[in-house]
């Protein structure tokens, strides 16, 4: 008699779970764009942002992407957007990592130039989703003024969603976002000596 | 004299950082497919897997996607793959959440059917990337045998990468993966009463 009992217990537990899920959905009724922060030291922040780009494009939404830091070498998702998604507004700072440039002055100029593009997107009512990839480092290095960045994010069009990625970012930025996920690095292939993999890591 | 000092300190710190990064890259030389687990209770696991799909497609790689649970209602990334990526092998269990079906017997049958598709992908040397979305729940509910699943993952073609998503999954699965990221739910819009957003949350 173990099997029917297990099935019955399962049904009961699932009925309870469904009631809980339904109640949560019923209480979340505010319809507006959301601000999402993907932070932490683990793998998956930028890829998650690009997964949301795919999600938005699946509904025919308009998308803008600004990548801070990156752009020296194109990665897979950048190739994809350039080759297959000409309608996505796409801008890259293009300087490479701060430890590659090693030049604070030129980094700040590049950050300001890139931020101007982001700021324009954050006032563009035609865009449903804006991705600001690796933006947090611009705040961590004090390349951009945090208050100015946070104001632009919170004052964006009500229907627009925004996704910010990168480690850290500070408590003020966190407080300004609706959804915050911290991606923890529990294990990483490179610590086992495995090289970064094309199509997965870049 | 504050400014030049800051710039100089920055340069020194970045030189040090670059040496560290270079050493890490130099020591990770093993070239093979990686197994990635995206777990935890936060937002961004499935979207991260689909970001890696975009990344792989950007390099013209071959991709297979199996979605456990999902498929009752198409989400944005599913629309996108079906409409724009006919070359991606795509299979959905299609039952909806366990709290919707409330039927352990039919869930297990559907899980077995879906696993057969996944298992075939995990022996297909033509696929560069295989995504097994929400697979962990099949292990958590004991719908699939964990040892069988883990064997198929570890014995896949050496050049193939695999991404598994979902909460939990167990310590055995974790131990079998190269990269493990735990996505922590720090804040979520629905707790502020904001409805799930098209193009971001689904």
Coordinates of C-alpha atoms in Angstrom, one line a residue:
Chain A
X1 CA 0.0 0.0 0.0
X2 CA 3.1 2.3 -0.1
X3 CA 2.5 3.5 -3.7
X4 CA -1.1 4.8 -3.4
X5 CA -0.2 6.5 -0.1
X6 CA 2.8 8.3 -1.8
X7 CA 0.6 9.4 -4.7
X8 CA -2.1 10.7 -2.3
X9 CA 0.4 12.5 -0.1
X10 CA 1.8 14.0 -3.3
X11 CA -1.6 15.2 -4.5
X12 CA -2.3 16.8 -1.1
X13 CA 1.0 18.6 -1.0
X14 CA 0.6 19.8 -4.5
X15 CA -3.0 21.1 -3.8
X16 CA -1.5 23.1 -0.8
X17 CA 1.4 24.3 -3.0
X18 CA -1.0 25.4 -5.7
X19 CA -3.1 27.4 -3.3
X20 CA 0.0 29.2 -2.1
X21 CA 1.2 29.9 -5.6
X22 CA -2.2 31.2 -6.7
X23 CA -2.4 33.5 -3.6
X24 CA 1.0 34.9 -4.4
X25 CA 0.1 35.6 -8.0
X26 CA -3.3 37.1 -7.0
X27 CA -1.6 39.6 -4.7
X28 CA 0.9 40.8 -7.2
X29 CA -1.2 42.9 -9.5
X30 CA 0.9 46.0 -10.1
X31 CA 1.6 46.1 -13.9
X32 CA 4.8 48.0 -14.7
X33 CA 8.4 47.5 -15.9
X34 CA 10.7 46.0 -13.4
X35 CA 14.3 46.8 -12.4
X36 CA 16.5 43.7 -12.0
X37 CA 20.0 43.5 -10.6
X38 CA 22.1 40.4 -11.2
X39 CA 25.1 40.6 -8.9
X40 CA 27.5 38.3 -7.0
X41 CA 30.7 36.5 -8.0
X42 CA 29.3 33.4 -9.7
X43 CA 28.9 32.6 -13.4
X44 CA 25.6 33.4 -15.1
X45 CA 24.9 37.2 -14.7
X46 CA 25.5 38.4 -18.2
X47 CA 24.1 35.3 -19.8
X48 CA 20.9 35.7 -17.7
X49 CA 20.6 39.3 -19.0
X50 CA 20.9 38.0 -22.6
X51 CA 18.4 35.2 -21.9
X52 CA 16.0 38.0 -21.0
X53 CA 16.8 39.7 -24.3
X54 CA 15.8 36.5 -26.0
X55 CA 12.6 36.4 -23.9
X56 CA 11.7 40.0 -24.8
X57 CA 12.5 39.4 -28.5
X58 CA 10.2 36.4 -28.4
X59 CA 7.3 38.7 -27.7
X60 CA 8.5 41.2 -30.4
X61 CA 9.5 43.7 -27.8
X62 CA 12.1 46.5 -28.4
X63 CA 15.4 46.0 -26.7
X64 CA 18.5 48.2 -26.0
X65 CA 21.8 46.8 -24.7
X66 CA 24.8 48.8 -23.4
X67 CA 27.9 46.9 -22.4
X68 CA 30.3 48.6 -20.1
X69 CA 33.9 47.3 -20.1
X70 CA 33.4 44.8 -22.9
X71 CA 33.8 45.0 -26.6
X72 CA 37.5 44.4 -27.3
X73 CA 36.8 40.9 -28.3
X74 CA 33.3 40.0 -29.4
X75 CA 31.7 37.1 -27.4
X76 CA 29.1 34.7 -28.6
X77 CA 26.0 36.8 -27.5
X78 CA 27.5 39.9 -29.1
X79 CA 28.1 38.0 -32.4
X80 CA 24.5 36.8 -32.2
X81 CA 23.0 40.2 -31.7
X82 CA 25.1 41.8 -34.4
X83 CA 24.4 39.0 -36.9
X84 CA 20.8 38.2 -36.2
X85 CA 19.2 41.1 -34.3
X86 CA 19.8 44.3 -36.2
X87 CA 16.8 45.9 -34.5
X88 CA 18.4 45.6 -31.0
X89 CA 20.1 48.9 -30.1
X90 CA 23.6 47.8 -29.1
X91 CA 26.5 49.9 -27.7
X92 CA 29.8 48.7 -26.2
X93 CA 32.2 50.7 -24.2
X94 CA 34.9 48.7 -25.9
X95 CA 37.8 49.4 -23.6
X96 CA 38.3 45.9 -22.2
X97 CA 38.7 45.3 -18.5
X98 CA 40.1 47.9 -16.2
X99 CA 43.1 45.7 -15.6
X100 CA 43.8 45.7 -19.3
X101 CA 43.6 49.5 -19.8
X102 CA 45.3 50.3 -16.5
X103 CA 44.4 54.0 -17.2
X104 CA 41.9 55.6 -14.9
X105 CA 41.6 58.8 -17.0
X106 CA 40.7 57.2 -20.3
X107 CA 38.5 54.7 -18.5
X108 CA 36.4 57.5 -17.0
X109 CA 36.1 59.3 -20.4
X110 CA 34.9 56.0 -22.0
X111 CA 32.5 55.4 -19.1
X112 CA 31.0 58.9 -19.5
X113 CA 30.6 58.3 -23.3
X114 CA 28.9 55.0 -22.7
X115 CA 26.7 56.3 -19.9
X116 CA 25.3 59.0 -22.3
X117 CA 24.0 56.2 -24.5
X118 CA 22.5 54.3 -21.6
X119 CA 20.9 57.5 -20.3
X120 CA 19.2 58.1 -23.7
X121 CA 17.9 54.6 -23.7
X122 CA 16.5 55.1 -20.2
X123 CA 14.3 57.9 -21.5
X124 CA 13.2 56.2 -24.7
X125 CA 9.6 55.1 -24.3
X126 CA 10.0 52.8 -27.4
X127 CA 12.3 50.5 -25.5
X128 CA 10.6 47.7 -23.5
X129 CA 13.9 46.3 -22.1
X130 CA 17.3 48.0 -21.4
X131 CA 20.3 45.9 -20.4
X132 CA 23.2 47.6 -18.7
X133 CA 25.8 44.9 -18.6
X134 CA 28.7 45.3 -16.1
X135 CA 27.4 48.7 -15.0
X136 CA 28.2 48.0 -11.4
X137 CA 32.0 48.2 -12.0
X138 CA 31.6 51.8 -13.2
X139 CA 30.1 52.6 -9.7
X140 CA 32.6 50.5 -7.8
X141 CA 35.5 52.3 -9.4
X142 CA 33.8 55.6 -9.0
X143 CA 33.9 56.2 -12.8
X144 CA 30.2 57.3 -12.8
X145 CA 28.2 59.1 -10.1
X146 CA 26.0 56.6 -8.4
X147 CA 23.2 59.1 -7.7
X148 CA 23.0 60.1 -11.4
X149 CA 22.9 56.5 -12.4
X150 CA 20.2 55.5 -9.9
X151 CA 18.0 58.5 -10.8
X152 CA 18.1 57.6 -14.4
X153 CA 17.1 54.0 -13.6
X154 CA 14.2 55.0 -11.2
X155 CA 12.9 57.8 -13.4
X156 CA 12.8 55.6 -16.6
X157 CA 9.4 55.1 -18.4
X158 CA 7.0 53.1 -16.3
X159 CA 6.5 50.4 -18.9
X160 CA 10.3 49.9 -19.4
X161 CA 12.2 47.1 -17.7
X162 CA 15.9 47.4 -17.0
X163 CA 18.5 44.7 -16.1
X164 CA 21.8 45.6 -14.5
X165 CA 24.6 43.1 -14.2
X166 CA 28.0 43.0 -12.4
X167 CA 29.5 42.2 -9.0
X168 CA 28.8 44.6 -6.1
X169 CA 27.1 47.9 -7.1
X170 CA 26.5 49.2 -3.6
X171 CA 23.5 49.3 -1.3
X172 CA 21.9 52.4 -2.8
X173 CA 21.7 50.7 -6.2
X174 CA 20.3 47.5 -4.6
X175 CA 17.7 49.5 -2.8
X176 CA 16.5 51.1 -6.1
X177 CA 15.9 47.7 -7.8
X178 CA 12.7 45.6 -7.6
X179 CA 14.4 42.2 -8.1
X180 CA 17.9 41.4 -6.9
X181 CA 19.6 38.0 -7.5
X182 CA 23.0 37.3 -6.0
X183 CA 24.8 34.7 -8.1
X184 CA 27.1 32.8 -5.7
X185 CA 30.2 31.0 -7.1
X186 CA 29.9 27.6 -5.5
X187 CA 32.3 25.9 -8.0
X188 CA 34.0 27.0 -11.2
X189 CA 35.5 24.9 -13.9
X190 CA 38.7 27.1 -14.2
X191 CA 39.6 26.1 -10.6
X192 CA 39.8 22.5 -11.9
X193 CA 42.1 23.7 -14.7
X194 CA 39.4 23.7 -17.4
X195 CA 39.8 26.6 -19.9
X196 CA 36.9 29.0 -20.5
X197 CA 34.6 27.4 -23.0
X198 CA 33.3 29.1 -26.2
X199 CA 29.5 29.2 -26.3
X200 CA 29.3 28.8 -22.5
X201 CA 31.7 31.1 -20.8
X202 CA 32.1 33.7 -23.6
Chain B
X1 CA 48.4 66.2 -5.9
X2 CA 45.4 63.9 -5.1
X3 CA 44.5 63.2 -8.7
X4 CA 47.8 61.8 -10.1
X5 CA 48.2 59.7 -6.9
X6 CA 44.8 58.2 -7.4
X7 CA 45.6 57.5 -11.1
X8 CA 49.0 56.0 -10.1
X9 CA 47.5 53.8 -7.4
X10 CA 44.8 52.7 -9.8
X11 CA 47.5 51.7 -12.4
X12 CA 49.5 49.7 -9.8
X13 CA 46.4 47.9 -8.6
X14 CA 45.3 47.1 -12.1
X15 CA 48.8 45.7 -13.0
X16 CA 48.6 43.5 -10.0
X17 CA 45.1 42.4 -10.9
X18 CA 46.2 41.7 -14.5
X19 CA 49.0 39.5 -13.4
X20 CA 46.5 37.5 -11.2
X21 CA 44.0 37.2 -14.1
X22 CA 46.7 36.2 -16.5
X23 CA 48.1 33.5 -14.1
X24 CA 44.6 32.1 -13.7
X25 CA 44.0 31.9 -17.4
X26 CA 47.4 30.4 -18.0
X27 CA 46.8 27.6 -15.5
X28 CA 43.4 26.6 -16.9
X29 CA 44.4 24.8 -20.1
X30 CA 42.2 21.8 -20.2
X31 CA 40.0 22.1 -23.3
X32 CA 36.7 20.2 -23.0
X33 CA 33.0 20.8 -22.7
X34 CA 31.8 22.0 -19.3
X35 CA 28.9 21.0 -17.1
X36 CA 27.2 24.0 -15.5
X37 CA 24.5 23.9 -12.7
X38 CA 22.4 27.0 -12.1
X39 CA 20.6 26.4 -8.8
X40 CA 19.2 28.4 -5.9
X41 CA 15.8 30.2 -5.3
X42 CA 16.6 33.5 -7.1
X43 CA 15.5 34.8 -10.5
X44 CA 17.8 34.2 -13.4
X45 CA 18.5 30.5 -13.8
X46 CA 16.5 29.7 -16.9
X47 CA 17.3 33.0 -18.5
X48 CA 21.0 32.4 -17.9
X49 CA 20.7 29.0 -19.7
X50 CA 19.0 30.7 -22.7
X51 CA 21.7 33.4 -22.7
X52 CA 24.2 30.6 -23.1
X53 CA 22.1 29.3 -26.0
X54 CA 22.4 32.7 -27.6
X55 CA 26.1 32.7 -26.9
X56 CA 26.6 29.2 -28.6
X57 CA 24.4 30.2 -31.6
X58 CA 26.6 33.3 -32.0
X59 CA 29.5 30.9 -32.8
X60 CA 27.3 28.8 -35.1
X61 CA 27.3 25.9 -32.6
X62 CA 24.6 23.2 -32.5
X63 CA 22.2 23.4 -29.5
X64 CA 19.6 21.1 -27.9
X65 CA 17.2 22.2 -25.3
X66 CA 14.9 20.0 -23.1
X67 CA 12.5 21.7 -20.7
X68 CA 11.2 19.7 -17.9
X69 CA 7.8 20.8 -16.4
X70 CA 7.3 23.7 -18.8
X71 CA 5.4 23.9 -22.1
X72 CA 1.8 24.5 -21.1
X73 CA 2.1 28.2 -21.9
X74 CA 4.9 29.3 -24.1
X75 CA 7.2 31.9 -22.6
X76 CA 9.3 34.5 -24.5
X77 CA 12.4 32.4 -25.0
X78 CA 10.3 29.5 -26.2
X79 CA 8.5 31.7 -28.7
X80 CA 11.9 33.0 -29.9
X81 CA 13.5 29.5 -30.4
X82 CA 10.4 28.2 -32.2
X83 CA 10.1 31.3 -34.4
X84 CA 13.8 32.1 -35.1
X85 CA 15.9 29.1 -34.4
X86 CA 14.5 26.1 -36.3
X87 CA 17.9 24.4 -36.0
X88 CA 17.8 24.2 -32.3
X89 CA 16.5 20.8 -31.1
X90 CA 13.8 21.7 -28.7
X91 CA 11.6 19.4 -26.5
X92 CA 9.2 20.3 -23.7
X93 CA 7.7 18.0 -21.2
X94 CA 4.6 20.1 -21.4
X95 CA 2.8 19.1 -18.3
X96 CA 3.1 22.3 -16.4
X97 CA 4.1 22.6 -12.7
X98 CA 3.7 19.6 -10.4
X99 CA 1.2 21.7 -8.4
X100 CA -0.9 22.1 -11.5
X101 CA -0.9 18.4 -12.5
X102 CA -1.2 17.1 -8.9
X103 CA -0.8 13.6 -10.4
X104 CA 2.4 11.8 -9.5
X105 CA 1.8 8.8 -11.8
X106 CA 1.3 10.8 -15.0
X107 CA 4.1 13.2 -14.0
X108 CA 6.5 10.3 -13.8
X109 CA 5.5 9.0 -17.2
X110 CA 6.0 12.4 -18.7
X111 CA 9.4 12.8 -17.0
X112 CA 10.5 9.4 -18.4
X113 CA 9.4 10.3 -21.9
X114 CA 11.2 13.7 -21.6
X115 CA 14.4 12.1 -20.1
X116 CA 14.6 9.7 -23.1
X117 CA 14.9 12.8 -25.4
X118 CA 17.6 14.3 -23.1
X119 CA 19.5 11.1 -22.9
X120 CA 19.7 10.9 -26.7
X121 CA 21.0 14.5 -26.8
X122 CA 23.7 13.6 -24.2
X123 CA 25.1 10.9 -26.6
X124 CA 24.8 13.1 -29.8
X125 CA 28.3 14.2 -30.8
X126 CA 26.8 16.8 -33.1
X127 CA 25.5 18.9 -30.2
X128 CA 27.9 21.5 -28.7
X129 CA 25.5 22.6 -26.0
X130 CA 22.6 20.8 -24.2
X131 CA 20.3 22.7 -21.9
X132 CA 18.3 20.6 -19.4
X133 CA 16.0 23.3 -17.9
X134 CA 14.3 22.5 -14.5
X135 CA 15.8 19.0 -14.5
X136 CA 16.5 19.3 -10.8
X137 CA 12.9 19.0 -9.8
X138 CA 12.7 15.6 -11.5
X139 CA 15.4 14.5 -9.0
X140 CA 13.9 16.3 -6.0
X141 CA 10.5 14.6 -6.6
X142 CA 12.2 11.3 -7.3
X143 CA 10.6 11.2 -10.8
X144 CA 13.9 10.2 -12.3
X145 CA 16.7 8.1 -11.0
X146 CA 19.6 10.4 -9.9
X147 CA 22.4 7.9 -10.7
X148 CA 21.1 7.4 -14.2
X149 CA 20.8 11.1 -14.8
X150 CA 24.3 11.8 -13.4
X151 CA 25.9 9.0 -15.5
X152 CA 24.4 10.3 -18.7
X153 CA 25.8 13.8 -17.9
X154 CA 29.3 12.7 -17.0
X155 CA 29.5 10.2 -19.9
X156 CA 28.4 12.7 -22.5
X157 CA 30.8 13.5 -25.5
X158 CA 34.0 15.3 -24.2
X159 CA 33.4 18.3 -26.5
X160 CA 29.8 18.8 -25.4
X161 CA 28.7 21.3 -22.7
X162 CA 25.6 20.8 -20.6
X163 CA 23.6 23.3 -18.5
X164 CA 21.2 22.1 -15.9
X165 CA 18.8 24.5 -14.1
X166 CA 16.5 24.4 -11.1
X167 CA 16.4 24.7 -7.3
X168 CA 18.2 22.0 -5.4
X169 CA 19.2 18.9 -7.3
X170 CA 21.2 17.2 -4.5
X171 CA 24.8 16.9 -3.5
X172 CA 25.6 14.1 -6.0
X173 CA 24.5 16.2 -9.0
X174 CA 26.5 19.2 -7.6
X175 CA 29.6 17.0 -7.3
X176 CA 29.3 15.9 -10.9
X177 CA 29.2 19.5 -12.3
X178 CA 32.3 21.6 -13.2
X179 CA 30.7 25.0 -12.5
X180 CA 27.9 25.6 -9.9
X181 CA 26.2 28.9 -9.4
X182 CA 23.7 29.4 -6.7
X183 CA 21.3 32.2 -7.5
X184 CA 20.1 33.7 -4.2
X185 CA 16.8 35.6 -4.0
X186 CA 17.8 38.8 -2.3
X187 CA 14.7 40.7 -3.4
X188 CA 11.8 39.9 -5.8
X189 CA 9.4 42.3 -7.4
X190 CA 6.3 40.2 -6.7
X191 CA 6.9 40.7 -2.9
X192 CA 6.3 44.4 -3.6
X193 CA 3.0 43.4 -5.4
X194 CA 4.5 43.8 -8.9
X195 CA 3.1 41.3 -11.4
X196 CA 5.4 39.0 -13.3
X197 CA 6.6 40.9 -16.4
X198 CA 6.4 39.7 -20.0
X199 CA 9.9 39.7 -21.5
X200 CA 11.6 39.7 -18.2
X201 CA 10.0 37.1 -15.9
X202 CA 8.4 34.8 -18.6

